[in-house]
Amino acid sequence: MSELRYDGRVAVVTGAGHGLGRQHALELAARGAKVVVNDLGGDRSGVGASAGPAQEVVDEIKKNGGEAVANPDNVATPEGAQAVIQSALDAFGKVDIVVNNAGILRDKSFKNMSVEEFDAVIAVHLRGSFLVSSAAWSHLREQGYGRIVNTSSPAGLFGNFGQANYSTAKMGLVGFTKTLAQEGAKYNIKANAIAPVAWTRMTEDLLPADFADKLGVDQVTPLVAWLVHESNEDSGEVYTVGGGRIAKIFVAEGPGYGQNTTLSVEDVRDNWAAISAAEPLTVFKNVGEQMGPLIQQLTS
Ligand code: NAI
């Protein structure tokens, strides 16, 4: 079987100074991509900054014979995100691949969560992914090629105690990914999202320690690398990945209930079983398709 290569491709990986992003950057560089290693270099909660982590990953890539440049900017600001993409243009003349991976945690039960804790997490994960993608978008469109991976989370898709800020950002990234996939389709820009599980500084006190060695970051990167490869044709999808397992996650709609007379609250009560039914499920490609059953009912 032929090896998947990224020769001639330029990849930007945000938050690549540690954990998952570092592994994505190392793997893409080892397979021929030129990589911008972005990392603000703060602690797990996003406090502080240091150019060290990004530079260390660049040094490692170069030692292994690869090509990379470090970028220490903050993806959560428009100037920082612009500078991340500008690093790729300055060093390598273009950008083909964007992996939005940078993230922080400010966990608190909802009762105790401050506006600052909410905003800080939204800013890095959701706003950061928007800003970096936005800075890259015109370049991807003009060249008629792009691959974007956004980093969501099972906590966003299914909810998690103490993570109202984080789960909001991570589910937001699903909608963002699906819209980018639709807007990017005619320019050969594919956008997908991952919901990973891996043992990093972000999760080392949250995941069961027994599984630490099986939940390596190297068990997530192969999916990311596949999604940003030119041979990947899928777009707008979400996958959970970790510990050697990958599964596609669907946003799906049940069969539902409809009537052609004005709906009352009693109608809702009396038809609750049909409204709540989970079989058969339909996965729609876009909101136009999702309107299908309603249009059918309105015209029947
Ligand atoms: P990590 O803490 O090792 O890596 C995150 C990196 O992002 C750090 O190096 C940090 O300095 C950088 N960063 C933070 N704010 C930044 C900013 N404003 N600008 C630039 N860089 C910034 O954590 P990990 O686990 O590798 O997380 C990577 C991504 O994966 C995050 O988005 C996280 O939410 C997501 N994720 C991780 C899971 C896991 O099990 N490790 C589970 C679900 C999602």
mmCIF file of C-alpha atoms and ligand atoms in Angstrom:
data_model
loop_
_atom_site.group_PDB
_atom_site.id
_atom_site.type_symbol
_atom_site.label_atom_id
_atom_site.label_comp_id
_atom_site.label_asym_id
_atom_site.label_seq_id
_atom_site.Cartn_x
_atom_site.Cartn_y
_atom_site.Cartn_z
ATOM 1 C CA MET A 1 0.000 0.000 0.000
ATOM 2 C CA SER A 2 1.324 3.444 -0.893
ATOM 3 C CA GLU A 3 2.331 5.813 1.874
ATOM 4 C CA LEU A 4 0.218 8.962 2.281
ATOM 5 C CA ARG A 5 2.407 12.010 1.698
ATOM 6 C CA TYR A 6 1.987 15.778 2.008
ATOM 7 C CA ASP A 7 4.892 16.942 -0.142
ATOM 8 C CA GLY A 8 4.287 20.432 -1.484
ATOM 9 C CA ARG A 9 1.558 21.118 1.083
ATOM 10 C CA VAL A 10 1.722 23.843 3.720
ATOM 11 C CA ALA A 11 -0.020 23.097 7.007
ATOM 12 C CA VAL A 12 -0.875 25.397 9.896
ATOM 13 C CA VAL A 13 -1.470 23.652 13.217
ATOM 14 C CA THR A 14 -2.641 25.854 16.091
ATOM 15 C CA GLY A 15 -1.788 24.992 19.675
ATOM 16 C CA ALA A 16 0.938 22.689 18.400
ATOM 17 C CA GLY A 17 3.408 23.250 21.209
ATOM 18 C CA HIS A 18 1.980 20.419 23.316
ATOM 19 C CA GLY A 19 -0.304 17.414 23.186
ATOM 20 C CA LEU A 20 -2.417 16.639 20.142
ATOM 21 C CA GLY A 21 -1.336 19.621 18.054
ATOM 22 C CA ARG A 22 2.326 18.787 18.543
ATOM 23 C CA GLN A 23 1.695 15.246 17.313
ATOM 24 C CA HIS A 24 -0.268 16.500 14.273
ATOM 25 C CA ALA A 25 2.602 18.854 13.388
ATOM 26 C CA LEU A 26 5.284 16.158 13.785
ATOM 27 C CA GLU A 27 3.343 13.651 11.678
ATOM 28 C CA LEU A 28 2.497 16.030 8.831
ATOM 29 C CA ALA A 29 6.103 17.273 8.724
ATOM 30 C CA ALA A 30 7.453 13.714 8.756
ATOM 31 C CA ARG A 31 5.290 13.020 5.691
ATOM 32 C CA GLY A 32 6.581 15.999 3.731
ATOM 33 C CA ALA A 33 4.357 18.957 4.689
ATOM 34 C CA LYS A 34 5.865 22.325 5.545
ATOM 35 C CA VAL A 35 4.370 23.227 8.890
ATOM 36 C CA VAL A 36 3.607 26.377 10.856
ATOM 37 C CA VAL A 37 3.749 25.379 14.507
ATOM 38 C CA ASN A 38 1.582 27.905 16.339
ATOM 39 C CA ASP A 39 1.444 28.017 20.127
ATOM 40 C CA LEU A 40 0.893 30.817 22.586
ATOM 41 C CA GLY A 41 2.730 28.826 25.228
ATOM 42 C CA GLY A 42 0.511 29.519 28.243
ATOM 43 C CA ASP A 43 -0.652 27.055 30.903
ATOM 44 C CA ARG A 44 -3.653 24.753 30.639
ATOM 45 C CA SER A 45 -6.052 27.537 31.613
ATOM 46 C CA GLY A 46 -4.554 29.913 29.058
ATOM 47 C CA VAL A 47 -2.580 32.020 31.526
ATOM 48 C CA GLY A 48 0.884 33.194 30.471
ATOM 49 C CA ALA A 49 2.736 33.058 27.166
ATOM 50 C CA SER A 50 6.031 31.694 25.904
ATOM 51 C CA ALA A 51 7.608 31.211 22.499
ATOM 52 C CA GLY A 52 9.373 28.118 23.872
ATOM 53 C CA PRO A 53 6.870 25.289 23.189
ATOM 54 C CA ALA A 54 6.344 26.179 19.499
ATOM 55 C CA GLN A 55 10.079 26.582 18.936
ATOM 56 C CA GLU A 56 10.855 23.248 20.605
ATOM 57 C CA VAL A 57 8.488 21.441 18.225
ATOM 58 C CA VAL A 58 10.039 23.241 15.253
ATOM 59 C CA ASP A 59 13.512 22.208 16.465
ATOM 60 C CA GLU A 60 12.325 18.597 16.698
ATOM 61 C CA ILE A 61 10.840 18.675 13.188
ATOM 62 C CA LYS A 62 14.059 20.136 11.775
ATOM 63 C CA LYS A 63 16.183 17.585 13.631
ATOM 64 C CA ASN A 64 14.096 14.888 11.910
ATOM 65 C CA GLY A 65 14.794 16.485 8.522
ATOM 66 C CA GLY A 66 11.473 18.310 8.127
ATOM 67 C CA GLU A 67 10.555 21.937 7.454
ATOM 68 C CA ALA A 68 8.723 24.108 9.952
ATOM 69 C CA VAL A 69 8.483 27.603 11.406
ATOM 70 C CA ALA A 70 7.310 28.635 14.866
ATOM 71 C CA ASN A 71 4.568 31.153 15.521
ATOM 72 C CA PRO A 72 3.803 32.288 19.095
ATOM 73 C CA ASP A 73 0.674 34.344 18.394
ATOM 74 C CA ASN A 74 -2.692 34.211 20.112
ATOM 75 C CA VAL A 75 -5.360 32.671 17.841
ATOM 76 C CA ALA A 76 -8.115 34.355 19.855
ATOM 77 C CA THR A 77 -7.330 37.840 18.496
ATOM 78 C CA PRO A 78 -7.837 38.952 14.872
ATOM 79 C CA GLU A 79 -4.238 40.244 14.694
ATOM 80 C CA GLY A 80 -2.862 37.008 16.167
ATOM 81 C CA ALA A 81 -4.854 34.815 13.782
ATOM 82 C CA GLN A 82 -3.782 36.939 10.796
ATOM 83 C CA ALA A 83 -0.169 36.617 11.935
ATOM 84 C CA VAL A 84 -0.491 32.812 12.125
ATOM 85 C CA ILE A 85 -1.554 32.617 8.464
ATOM 86 C CA GLN A 86 0.957 35.306 7.479
ATOM 87 C CA SER A 87 3.725 33.075 8.929
ATOM 88 C CA ALA A 88 2.749 30.399 6.412
ATOM 89 C CA LEU A 89 2.674 32.892 3.520
ATOM 90 C CA ASP A 90 6.007 34.478 4.512
ATOM 91 C CA ALA A 91 7.858 31.204 5.095
ATOM 92 C CA PHE A 92 6.284 28.936 2.486
ATOM 93 C CA GLY A 93 4.276 31.140 0.092
ATOM 94 C CA LYS A 94 0.828 29.613 0.683
ATOM 95 C CA VAL A 95 -1.443 27.677 3.013
ATOM 96 C CA ASP A 96 -3.258 24.429 2.158
ATOM 97 C CA ILE A 97 -4.144 22.862 5.498
ATOM 98 C CA VAL A 98 -5.496 24.405 8.696
ATOM 99 C CA VAL A 99 -5.816 22.338 11.860
ATOM 100 C CA ASN A 100 -7.634 24.382 14.503
ATOM 101 C CA ASN A 101 -6.512 22.679 17.670
ATOM 102 C CA ALA A 102 -5.543 25.363 20.230
ATOM 103 C CA GLY A 103 -7.531 25.129 23.426
ATOM 104 C CA ILE A 104 -7.762 25.922 27.118
ATOM 105 C CA LEU A 105 -9.877 24.785 30.070
ATOM 106 C CA ARG A 106 -11.681 26.860 32.710
ATOM 107 C CA ASP A 107 -13.948 24.202 34.212
ATOM 108 C CA LYS A 108 -16.563 25.250 36.788
ATOM 109 C CA SER A 109 -20.054 24.066 37.600
ATOM 110 C CA PHE A 110 -22.565 26.284 35.813
ATOM 111 C CA LYS A 111 -23.674 27.756 39.127
ATOM 112 C CA ASN A 112 -20.177 29.109 39.717
ATOM 113 C CA MET A 113 -19.102 29.955 36.157
ATOM 114 C CA SER A 114 -18.210 33.601 35.618
ATOM 115 C CA VAL A 115 -18.682 35.576 32.404
ATOM 116 C CA GLU A 116 -14.868 35.770 32.163
ATOM 117 C CA GLU A 117 -14.550 31.978 32.360
ATOM 118 C CA PHE A 118 -17.192 31.572 29.683
ATOM 119 C CA ASP A 119 -15.709 34.206 27.368
ATOM 120 C CA ALA A 120 -12.096 33.038 27.708
ATOM 121 C CA VAL A 121 -12.914 29.503 26.605
ATOM 122 C CA ILE A 122 -15.203 30.599 23.760
ATOM 123 C CA ALA A 123 -12.489 33.017 22.622
ATOM 124 C CA VAL A 124 -9.774 30.410 22.125
ATOM 125 C CA HIS A 125 -11.755 27.421 20.827
ATOM 126 C CA LEU A 126 -14.588 28.985 18.855
ATOM 127 C CA ARG A 127 -13.449 32.504 18.018
ATOM 128 C CA GLY A 128 -9.880 31.261 17.441
ATOM 129 C CA SER A 129 -11.052 28.632 14.951
ATOM 130 C CA PHE A 130 -13.205 31.241 13.205
ATOM 131 C CA LEU A 131 -10.399 33.805 13.066
ATOM 132 C CA VAL A 132 -7.665 31.475 11.792
ATOM 133 C CA SER A 133 -9.987 29.883 9.212
ATOM 134 C CA SER A 134 -11.162 33.323 8.171
ATOM 135 C CA ALA A 135 -7.575 34.541 7.680
ATOM 136 C CA ALA A 136 -6.852 31.484 5.512
ATOM 137 C CA TRP A 137 -10.142 31.379 3.608
ATOM 138 C CA SER A 138 -9.448 33.765 0.719
ATOM 139 C CA HIS A 139 -6.144 31.964 0.026
ATOM 140 C CA LEU A 140 -7.839 28.560 0.022
ATOM 141 C CA ARG A 141 -10.608 29.797 -2.270
ATOM 142 C CA GLU A 142 -8.243 31.443 -4.715
ATOM 143 C CA GLN A 143 -6.093 28.353 -5.083
ATOM 144 C CA GLY A 144 -9.131 26.052 -5.261
ATOM 145 C CA TYR A 145 -7.830 23.787 -2.539
ATOM 146 C CA GLY A 146 -8.069 23.574 1.218
ATOM 147 C CA ARG A 147 -8.368 21.134 4.071
ATOM 148 C CA ILE A 148 -9.611 22.294 7.496
ATOM 149 C CA VAL A 149 -9.972 20.234 10.648
ATOM 150 C CA ASN A 150 -11.652 21.748 13.699
ATOM 151 C CA THR A 151 -11.187 20.194 17.102
ATOM 152 C CA SER A 152 -14.520 19.583 18.812
ATOM 153 C CA SER A 153 -14.991 17.290 21.803
ATOM 154 C CA PRO A 154 -17.268 14.559 23.108
ATOM 155 C CA ALA A 155 -17.992 17.021 25.944
ATOM 156 C CA GLY A 156 -19.505 19.398 23.394
ATOM 157 C CA LEU A 157 -21.474 16.774 21.540
ATOM 158 C CA PHE A 158 -22.918 15.076 24.600
ATOM 159 C CA GLY A 159 -22.447 17.606 27.429
ATOM 160 C CA ASN A 160 -20.208 17.332 30.465
ATOM 161 C CA PHE A 161 -20.554 18.479 34.057
ATOM 162 C CA GLY A 162 -18.494 21.594 34.727
ATOM 163 C CA GLN A 163 -17.946 22.469 31.072
ATOM 164 C CA ALA A 164 -20.778 24.815 30.032
ATOM 165 C CA ASN A 165 -18.201 27.136 28.429
ATOM 166 C CA TYR A 166 -16.170 24.384 26.758
ATOM 167 C CA SER A 167 -19.120 22.337 25.524
ATOM 168 C CA THR A 168 -20.748 25.448 24.045
ATOM 169 C CA ALA A 169 -17.567 26.200 22.112
ATOM 170 C CA LYS A 170 -17.124 22.612 20.995
ATOM 171 C CA MET A 171 -20.690 22.158 19.731
ATOM 172 C CA GLY A 172 -20.402 25.552 18.074
ATOM 173 C CA LEU A 173 -17.501 24.159 16.099
ATOM 174 C CA VAL A 174 -19.776 21.464 14.669
ATOM 175 C CA GLY A 175 -22.123 24.053 13.140
ATOM 176 C CA PHE A 176 -19.116 26.072 12.004
ATOM 177 C CA THR A 177 -17.589 23.004 10.324
ATOM 178 C CA LYS A 178 -20.802 22.082 8.522
ATOM 179 C CA THR A 179 -21.242 25.607 7.168
ATOM 180 C CA LEU A 180 -17.598 25.867 6.030
ATOM 181 C CA ALA A 181 -18.028 22.522 4.263
ATOM 182 C CA GLN A 182 -21.029 23.885 2.343
ATOM 183 C CA GLU A 183 -19.432 27.238 1.499
ATOM 184 C CA GLY A 184 -16.122 25.612 0.595
ATOM 185 C CA ALA A 185 -17.533 22.827 -1.578
ATOM 186 C CA LYS A 186 -17.145 24.522 -4.955
ATOM 187 C CA TYR A 187 -13.559 25.549 -4.131
ATOM 188 C CA ASN A 188 -12.438 22.038 -3.151
ATOM 189 C CA ILE A 189 -12.194 23.111 0.479
ATOM 190 C CA LYS A 190 -13.097 20.247 2.812
ATOM 191 C CA ALA A 191 -13.856 20.989 6.477
ATOM 192 C CA ASN A 192 -14.341 18.300 9.098
ATOM 193 C CA ALA A 193 -14.294 18.068 12.875
ATOM 194 C CA ILE A 194 -12.860 15.600 15.353
ATOM 195 C CA ALA A 195 -13.976 14.806 18.883
ATOM 196 C CA PRO A 196 -10.809 13.249 20.331
ATOM 197 C CA VAL A 197 -9.851 11.451 23.523
ATOM 198 C CA ALA A 198 -6.157 11.472 24.436
ATOM 199 C CA TRP A 199 -3.876 11.633 27.431
ATOM 200 C CA THR A 200 -2.465 15.182 27.520
ATOM 201 C CA ARG A 201 -1.890 17.876 30.142
ATOM 202 C CA MET A 202 -5.506 18.884 29.472
ATOM 203 C CA THR A 203 -6.923 15.517 30.476
ATOM 204 C CA GLU A 204 -4.337 13.825 32.719
ATOM 205 C CA ASP A 205 -6.390 14.462 35.853
ATOM 206 C CA LEU A 206 -9.712 13.753 34.119
ATOM 207 C CA LEU A 207 -9.170 10.428 32.318
ATOM 208 C CA PRO A 208 -8.677 7.057 34.063
ATOM 209 C CA ALA A 209 -4.915 6.663 34.650
ATOM 210 C CA ASP A 210 -5.097 2.930 33.831
ATOM 211 C CA PHE A 211 -5.569 3.795 30.163
ATOM 212 C CA ALA A 212 -2.890 6.487 29.912
ATOM 213 C CA ASP A 213 -0.534 4.487 27.710
ATOM 214 C CA LYS A 214 -3.352 3.354 25.400
ATOM 215 C CA LEU A 215 -4.703 6.872 24.901
ATOM 216 C CA GLY A 216 -1.626 8.349 23.262
ATOM 217 C CA VAL A 217 -1.919 11.416 21.050
ATOM 218 C CA ASP A 218 -0.560 9.236 18.244
ATOM 219 C CA GLN A 219 -3.939 7.444 18.275
ATOM 220 C CA VAL A 220 -5.708 10.642 17.189
ATOM 221 C CA THR A 221 -3.336 12.114 14.617
ATOM 222 C CA PRO A 222 -3.901 9.469 11.878
ATOM 223 C CA LEU A 223 -7.530 10.607 11.500
ATOM 224 C CA VAL A 224 -6.521 14.264 11.331
ATOM 225 C CA ALA A 225 -3.828 13.438 8.784
ATOM 226 C CA TRP A 226 -6.318 11.512 6.658
ATOM 227 C CA LEU A 227 -8.910 14.310 6.767
ATOM 228 C CA VAL A 228 -6.356 16.896 5.581
ATOM 229 C CA HIS A 229 -4.999 14.681 2.811
ATOM 230 C CA GLU A 230 -5.859 15.542 -0.783
ATOM 231 C CA SER A 231 -7.475 12.132 -1.259
ATOM 232 C CA ASN A 232 -10.086 12.744 1.432
ATOM 233 C CA GLU A 233 -13.360 13.629 -0.289
ATOM 234 C CA ASP A 234 -15.602 13.854 2.794
ATOM 235 C CA SER A 235 -16.592 17.197 4.222
ATOM 236 C CA GLY A 236 -18.839 18.538 6.970
ATOM 237 C CA GLU A 237 -18.459 15.395 9.052
ATOM 238 C CA VAL A 238 -17.602 14.786 12.705
ATOM 239 C CA TYR A 239 -15.625 11.815 14.013
ATOM 240 C CA THR A 240 -14.794 10.687 17.513
ATOM 241 C CA VAL A 241 -11.290 9.242 17.809
ATOM 242 C CA GLY A 242 -8.947 7.886 20.451
ATOM 243 C CA GLY A 243 -7.290 4.759 21.798
ATOM 244 C CA GLY A 244 -7.379 3.074 18.387
ATOM 245 C CA ARG A 245 -11.110 3.576 17.814
ATOM 246 C CA ILE A 246 -12.760 5.924 15.290
ATOM 247 C CA ALA A 247 -16.491 6.432 14.750
ATOM 248 C CA LYS A 248 -18.525 8.913 12.785
ATOM 249 C CA ILE A 249 -20.929 11.041 14.808
ATOM 250 C CA PHE A 250 -24.217 12.070 13.244
ATOM 251 C CA VAL A 251 -26.636 14.905 13.834
ATOM 252 C CA ALA A 252 -29.837 13.102 12.995
ATOM 253 C CA GLU A 253 -33.597 13.725 13.095
ATOM 254 C CA GLY A 254 -36.321 11.328 14.157
ATOM 255 C CA PRO A 255 -39.413 10.565 12.041
ATOM 256 C CA GLY A 256 -41.383 13.215 13.931
ATOM 257 C CA TYR A 257 -45.082 13.966 14.043
ATOM 258 C CA GLY A 258 -47.052 16.322 11.808
ATOM 259 C CA GLN A 259 -50.650 17.400 11.319
ATOM 260 C CA ASN A 260 -52.323 19.739 8.882
ATOM 261 C CA THR A 261 -54.464 21.440 11.505
ATOM 262 C CA THR A 262 -53.318 24.071 14.015
ATOM 263 C CA LEU A 263 -51.166 22.481 16.702
ATOM 264 C CA SER A 264 -52.334 22.776 20.324
ATOM 265 C CA VAL A 265 -50.429 22.009 23.507
ATOM 266 C CA GLU A 266 -52.725 18.980 23.935
ATOM 267 C CA ASP A 267 -51.697 17.755 20.487
ATOM 268 C CA VAL A 268 -48.091 17.913 21.642
ATOM 269 C CA ARG A 269 -48.945 15.936 24.805
ATOM 270 C CA ASP A 270 -51.015 13.357 22.978
ATOM 271 C CA ASN A 271 -48.425 12.732 20.291
ATOM 272 C CA TRP A 272 -45.357 12.831 22.519
ATOM 273 C CA ALA A 273 -44.400 9.224 21.760
ATOM 274 C CA ALA A 274 -44.336 9.903 17.994
ATOM 275 C CA ILE A 275 -42.526 13.220 18.501
ATOM 276 C CA SER A 276 -39.885 11.475 20.633
ATOM 277 C CA ALA A 277 -39.451 8.410 18.416
ATOM 278 C CA ALA A 278 -35.821 7.696 17.518
ATOM 279 C CA GLU A 279 -36.468 5.333 14.590
ATOM 280 C CA PRO A 280 -35.927 5.745 11.721
ATOM 281 C CA LEU A 281 -33.309 8.480 11.929
ATOM 282 C CA THR A 282 -32.463 10.707 8.975
ATOM 283 C CA VAL A 283 -29.154 12.528 8.513
ATOM 284 C CA PHE A 284 -29.574 15.656 6.400
ATOM 285 C CA LYS A 285 -26.781 17.155 4.317
ATOM 286 C CA ASN A 286 -27.915 20.760 4.816
ATOM 287 C CA VAL A 287 -30.794 22.848 6.130
ATOM 288 C CA GLY A 288 -32.534 22.779 2.739
ATOM 289 C CA GLU A 289 -32.755 18.991 2.900
ATOM 290 C CA GLN A 290 -33.861 19.189 6.516
ATOM 291 C CA MET A 291 -36.847 21.328 5.435
ATOM 292 C CA GLY A 292 -37.924 18.481 3.137
ATOM 293 C CA PRO A 293 -40.358 16.683 5.456
ATOM 294 C CA LEU A 294 -41.969 19.994 6.475
ATOM 295 C CA ILE A 295 -42.398 21.122 2.867
ATOM 296 C CA GLN A 296 -43.889 17.726 2.051
ATOM 297 C CA GLN A 297 -46.381 18.117 4.866
ATOM 298 C CA LEU A 298 -47.248 21.700 3.895
ATOM 299 C CA THR A 299 -47.928 20.689 0.318
ATOM 300 C CA SER A 300 -49.791 17.454 1.022
HETATM 301 P P1 NAI B 1 -2.852 20.806 25.393
HETATM 302 O O1 NAI B 1 -3.078 21.740 26.517
HETATM 303 O O2 NAI B 1 -1.742 19.822 25.484
HETATM 304 O O3 NAI B 1 -2.674 21.613 24.025
HETATM 305 C C1 NAI B 1 -3.366 22.787 23.738
HETATM 306 C C2 NAI B 1 -2.382 23.775 23.174
HETATM 307 O O4 NAI B 1 -3.061 24.962 22.755
HETATM 308 C C3 NAI B 1 -1.348 24.211 24.218
HETATM 309 O O5 NAI B 1 -0.047 23.944 23.737
HETATM 310 C C4 NAI B 1 -1.624 25.684 24.395
HETATM 311 O O6 NAI B 1 -0.453 26.442 24.682
HETATM 312 C C5 NAI B 1 -2.235 26.063 23.070
HETATM 313 N N1 NAI B 1 -3.030 27.280 23.154
HETATM 314 C C6 NAI B 1 -3.940 27.587 24.109
HETATM 315 N N2 NAI B 1 -4.471 28.792 23.863
HETATM 316 C C7 NAI B 1 -3.900 29.255 22.726
HETATM 317 C C8 NAI B 1 -4.065 30.446 21.976
HETATM 318 N N3 NAI B 1 -4.934 31.406 22.361
HETATM 319 N N4 NAI B 1 -3.334 30.606 20.851
HETATM 320 C C9 NAI B 1 -2.457 29.646 20.466
HETATM 321 N N5 NAI B 1 -2.260 28.504 21.159
HETATM 322 C C10 NAI B 1 -2.974 28.310 22.272
HETATM 323 O O7 NAI B 1 -4.238 20.029 25.182
HETATM 324 P P2 NAI B 1 -4.681 18.898 24.120
HETATM 325 O O8 NAI B 1 -5.357 17.841 24.887
HETATM 326 O O9 NAI B 1 -3.589 18.549 23.205
HETATM 327 O O10 NAI B 1 -5.831 19.693 23.336
HETATM 328 C C11 NAI B 1 -5.805 19.987 21.957
HETATM 329 C C12 NAI B 1 -7.221 20.219 21.486
HETATM 330 O O11 NAI B 1 -7.954 19.013 21.598
HETATM 331 C C13 NAI B 1 -7.998 21.255 22.298
HETATM 332 O O12 NAI B 1 -8.813 22.019 21.441
HETATM 333 C C14 NAI B 1 -8.844 20.406 23.207
HETATM 334 O O13 NAI B 1 -9.990 21.092 23.659
HETATM 335 C C15 NAI B 1 -9.165 19.262 22.289
HETATM 336 N N6 NAI B 1 -9.604 18.062 22.970
HETATM 337 C C16 NAI B 1 -8.721 17.294 23.663
HETATM 338 C C17 NAI B 1 -9.167 16.154 24.295
HETATM 339 C C18 NAI B 1 -8.250 15.225 24.977
HETATM 340 O O14 NAI B 1 -8.710 14.143 25.411
HETATM 341 N N7 NAI B 1 -6.958 15.555 25.130
HETATM 342 C C19 NAI B 1 -10.602 15.787 24.313
HETATM 343 C C20 NAI B 1 -11.427 16.620 23.496
HETATM 344 C C21 NAI B 1 -10.929 17.731 22.870
#
